[in-house]
Amino acid sequence: DSSITNMAVPTNFVADGQQQEFGAVNRSPGLWRSYVYKEVEVVTRDGRKHRGWVYTVDPVSESVVLVQFEEDGKKTVDIVMGHAVKDITVVNENTDSHKEQLDHMFTTAEDTNFSKQDLETRRDELKQWLEKNRLPVQVSGRDGELLSISDALVIEPPYSAESCRSTNEIILGRIQALIRSKPASVQ
């Protein structure tokens, strides 16, 4: 069971024990991406503190999605809107401790019913389709499980349009449309 709570653009952040101004220079997508899978404490402009594991961050609105894992197995999701964030402090750097739970939080049964061989076939067919459409696609990831397009977009298993990750909405939309137009078998 998950519940979603809507809460209230960062001005400060703490890195390596040093509090720094959260200025325009520091608000890069890379900084936002560095918070994913880490436990953080977000202080909002009204003084409230929100603590949880970062599921994702929208680099445009600078909103943070936090997940709290309760002892009874329940999960609570807080969305902290970017305009309300004052400080972000990394509490736990261990990105492996909840990564799998976070990655599978919103997957459907359809996403999880593929064998390893099925996933490899889907990856290879999609790679072939993207190459046929003249996109610079490469297999990446620790186990070759990802498809990357020019460091602008990553496609994760099960290699569907919903499996695309990018901070660039235009690229994301175009690649998703291309994946949706893929024929059942690529020649």
Tab-separated table of C-alpha atoms in Angstrom:
chain	number	residue	atom	x	y	z
A	1	ASP	CA	0.000	0.000	0.000
A	2	SER	CA	1.283	3.445	-0.899
A	3	SER	CA	-0.191	6.791	-0.032
A	4	ILE	CA	0.679	10.047	-1.750
A	5	THR	CA	0.878	13.315	0.111
A	6	ASN	CA	1.350	16.612	-1.727
A	7	MET	CA	3.646	18.970	0.081
A	8	ALA	CA	5.252	22.152	-0.603
A	9	VAL	CA	13.203	25.706	-5.360
A	10	PRO	CA	15.954	24.785	-3.147
A	11	THR	CA	18.104	27.613	-1.841
A	12	ASN	CA	20.712	25.611	0.106
A	13	PHE	CA	22.111	22.103	0.097
A	14	VAL	CA	24.586	20.226	2.232
A	15	ALA	CA	27.365	18.235	0.576
A	16	ASP	CA	30.296	16.693	2.422
A	17	GLY	CA	29.122	18.384	5.618
A	18	GLN	CA	29.341	21.841	4.044
A	19	GLN	CA	26.198	23.887	3.543
A	20	GLN	CA	26.287	25.641	0.187
A	21	GLU	CA	23.993	28.070	-1.588
A	22	PHE	CA	21.613	26.289	-3.930
A	23	GLY	CA	22.182	28.878	-6.661
A	24	ALA	CA	21.527	28.613	-10.371
A	25	VAL	CA	25.026	27.246	-10.969
A	26	ASN	CA	24.374	24.303	-8.629
A	27	ARG	CA	20.907	23.471	-9.979
A	28	SER	CA	22.170	21.256	-12.754
A	29	PRO	CA	20.375	18.042	-13.741
A	30	GLY	CA	23.484	16.201	-12.542
A	31	LEU	CA	23.036	17.560	-9.015
A	32	TRP	CA	19.386	16.534	-8.983
A	33	ARG	CA	20.223	13.079	-10.354
A	34	SER	CA	22.829	12.611	-7.601
A	35	TYR	CA	20.033	12.561	-4.987
A	36	VAL	CA	18.183	9.587	-6.529
A	37	TYR	CA	18.174	6.448	-4.299
A	38	LYS	CA	19.685	8.381	-1.361
A	39	GLU	CA	17.960	9.162	1.911
A	40	VAL	CA	17.566	12.918	2.301
A	41	GLU	CA	15.989	15.459	4.588
A	42	VAL	CA	14.228	18.301	2.810
A	43	VAL	CA	13.451	21.469	4.740
A	44	THR	CA	10.709	23.589	3.229
A	45	ARG	CA	10.378	27.355	3.419
A	46	ASP	CA	7.688	26.978	6.105
A	47	GLY	CA	10.190	25.141	8.351
A	48	ARG	CA	8.787	21.619	7.917
A	49	LYS	CA	11.167	18.701	7.523
A	50	HIS	CA	10.476	15.847	5.110
A	51	ARG	CA	12.671	12.781	5.236
A	52	GLY	CA	12.744	9.843	2.866
A	53	TRP	CA	14.452	8.005	0.034
A	54	VAL	CA	14.532	9.944	-3.235
A	55	TYR	CA	12.547	8.090	-5.893
A	56	THR	CA	12.982	10.803	-8.509
A	57	VAL	CA	13.476	14.518	-8.966
A	58	ASP	CA	12.000	16.680	-11.709
A	59	PRO	CA	14.926	18.843	-12.841
A	60	VAL	CA	12.563	21.391	-14.420
A	61	SER	CA	10.201	22.082	-11.493
A	62	GLU	CA	12.829	20.891	-8.968
A	63	SER	CA	10.170	18.869	-7.151
A	64	VAL	CA	11.381	15.875	-5.123
A	65	VAL	CA	9.522	12.572	-4.713
A	66	LEU	CA	10.364	10.974	-1.358
A	67	VAL	CA	9.432	7.465	-0.225
A	68	GLN	CA	9.305	6.366	3.416
A	69	PHE	CA	9.474	2.620	4.063
A	70	GLU	CA	7.530	1.668	7.167
A	71	GLU	CA	8.202	-1.406	9.304
A	72	ASP	CA	4.865	-3.022	8.357
A	73	GLY	CA	5.868	-2.993	4.671
A	74	LYS	CA	3.762	0.007	3.753
A	75	LYS	CA	5.244	2.865	1.781
A	76	THR	CA	4.376	6.534	1.961
A	77	VAL	CA	5.142	8.854	-0.942
A	78	ASP	CA	5.660	12.593	-0.390
A	79	ILE	CA	5.938	15.021	-3.269
A	80	VAL	CA	7.815	18.112	-2.144
A	81	MET	CA	7.148	20.862	-4.643
A	82	GLY	CA	10.275	22.617	-5.871
A	83	HIS	CA	9.121	26.159	-5.068
A	84	ALA	CA	8.808	25.252	-1.374
A	85	VAL	CA	12.219	23.618	-0.853
A	86	LYS	CA	14.735	25.558	1.211
A	87	ASP	CA	17.448	22.973	2.051
A	88	ILE	CA	18.328	19.414	1.072
A	89	THR	CA	20.654	17.320	3.218
A	90	VAL	CA	21.809	13.835	2.256
A	91	VAL	CA	21.269	11.641	5.338
A	92	ASN	CA	22.284	8.255	3.918
A	93	GLU	CA	24.530	7.844	0.847
A	94	ASN	CA	23.905	4.078	0.544
A	95	THR	CA	22.116	3.999	-2.821
A	96	ASP	CA	21.898	0.178	-2.846
A	97	SER	CA	19.854	-0.246	0.345
A	98	HIS	CA	16.447	0.604	-1.190
A	99	LYS	CA	17.252	0.804	-4.933
A	100	GLU	CA	15.442	-2.407	-5.892
A	101	GLN	CA	12.339	-1.501	-3.872
A	102	LEU	CA	12.260	1.974	-5.407
A	103	ASP	CA	12.789	0.635	-8.935
A	104	HIS	CA	9.888	-1.789	-8.607
A	105	MET	CA	7.458	0.454	-6.758
A	106	PHE	CA	5.364	1.369	-9.764
A	107	THR	CA	5.912	-1.616	-12.039
A	108	THR	CA	2.970	-3.602	-13.298
A	109	ALA	CA	2.675	-7.356	-13.649
A	110	GLU	CA	3.189	-6.845	-17.400
A	111	ASP	CA	6.599	-5.290	-16.701
A	112	THR	CA	7.812	-8.185	-14.567
A	113	ASN	CA	6.677	-11.263	-16.515
A	114	PHE	CA	9.654	-11.473	-18.883
A	115	SER	CA	12.382	-14.098	-18.747
A	116	LYS	CA	15.987	-13.010	-19.109
A	117	GLN	CA	15.952	-14.340	-22.695
A	118	ASP	CA	12.731	-12.413	-23.466
A	119	LEU	CA	14.293	-9.209	-22.180
A	120	GLU	CA	17.456	-9.737	-24.249
A	121	THR	CA	15.319	-10.308	-27.364
A	122	ARG	CA	13.254	-7.184	-26.645
A	123	ARG	CA	16.441	-5.143	-26.063
A	124	ASP	CA	18.058	-6.366	-29.285
A	125	GLU	CA	14.919	-5.795	-31.389
A	126	LEU	CA	14.493	-2.287	-30.016
A	127	LYS	CA	18.179	-1.525	-30.594
A	128	GLN	CA	17.795	-2.696	-34.184
A	129	TRP	CA	14.681	-0.511	-34.637
A	130	LEU	CA	16.420	2.564	-33.222
A	131	GLU	CA	19.487	1.963	-35.421
A	132	LYS	CA	17.204	1.551	-38.454
A	133	ASN	CA	15.888	5.011	-37.612
A	134	ARG	CA	19.495	6.301	-37.527
A	135	LEU	CA	19.769	6.877	-33.792
A	136	PRO	CA	23.151	6.421	-32.061
A	137	VAL	CA	22.090	3.692	-29.616
A	138	GLN	CA	24.484	1.708	-27.420
A	139	VAL	CA	24.079	-1.131	-24.942
A	140	SER	CA	25.185	0.085	-21.508
A	141	GLY	CA	24.749	-0.627	-17.814
A	142	ARG	CA	26.595	-3.018	-15.544
A	143	ASP	CA	25.085	-6.113	-17.145
A	144	GLY	CA	24.278	-4.666	-20.568
A	145	GLU	CA	20.663	-4.189	-19.513
A	146	LEU	CA	20.296	-0.584	-20.683
A	147	LEU	CA	20.054	1.088	-24.069
A	148	SER	CA	21.551	4.601	-24.214
A	149	ILE	CA	21.068	7.229	-26.875
A	150	SER	CA	23.844	9.847	-26.892
A	151	ASP	CA	23.818	10.232	-23.096
A	152	ALA	CA	20.474	12.009	-23.548
A	153	LEU	CA	18.142	9.088	-22.886
A	154	VAL	CA	18.252	5.658	-21.261
A	155	ILE	CA	15.844	2.801	-21.906
A	156	GLU	CA	15.480	0.248	-19.106
A	157	PRO	CA	13.894	-3.221	-19.178
A	158	PRO	CA	11.273	-4.160	-20.346
A	159	TYR	CA	12.196	-1.761	-23.197
A	160	SER	CA	8.803	-0.132	-23.679
A	161	ALA	CA	7.978	3.542	-24.265
A	162	GLU	CA	7.310	3.840	-20.517
A	163	SER	CA	10.824	2.507	-19.786
A	164	CYS	CA	12.528	5.626	-21.180
A	165	ARG	CA	14.333	8.034	-18.842
A	166	SER	CA	15.529	11.479	-19.895
A	167	THR	CA	15.712	14.981	-18.480
A	168	ASN	CA	14.921	16.373	-21.948
A	169	GLU	CA	11.156	16.262	-22.497
A	170	ILE	CA	11.432	16.792	-26.265
A	171	ILE	CA	13.841	13.883	-26.775
A	172	LEU	CA	11.817	11.727	-24.379
A	173	GLY	CA	8.566	12.357	-26.263
A	174	ARG	CA	10.087	11.693	-29.675
A	175	ILE	CA	11.797	8.451	-28.673
A	176	GLN	CA	8.655	7.216	-26.902
A	177	ALA	CA	6.627	7.915	-30.054
A	178	LEU	CA	9.201	6.052	-32.151
A	179	ILE	CA	9.096	3.050	-29.797
A	180	ARG	CA	5.285	3.014	-29.924
A	181	SER	CA	5.469	2.950	-33.743
A	182	LYS	CA	7.846	-0.047	-33.785
A	183	PRO	CA	6.440	-2.991	-35.749
A	184	ALA	CA	6.104	-6.390	-34.047
A	185	SER	CA	9.212	-7.660	-35.850
A	186	VAL	CA	12.045	-5.502	-37.137
A	187	GLN	CA	13.608	-6.455	-40.475
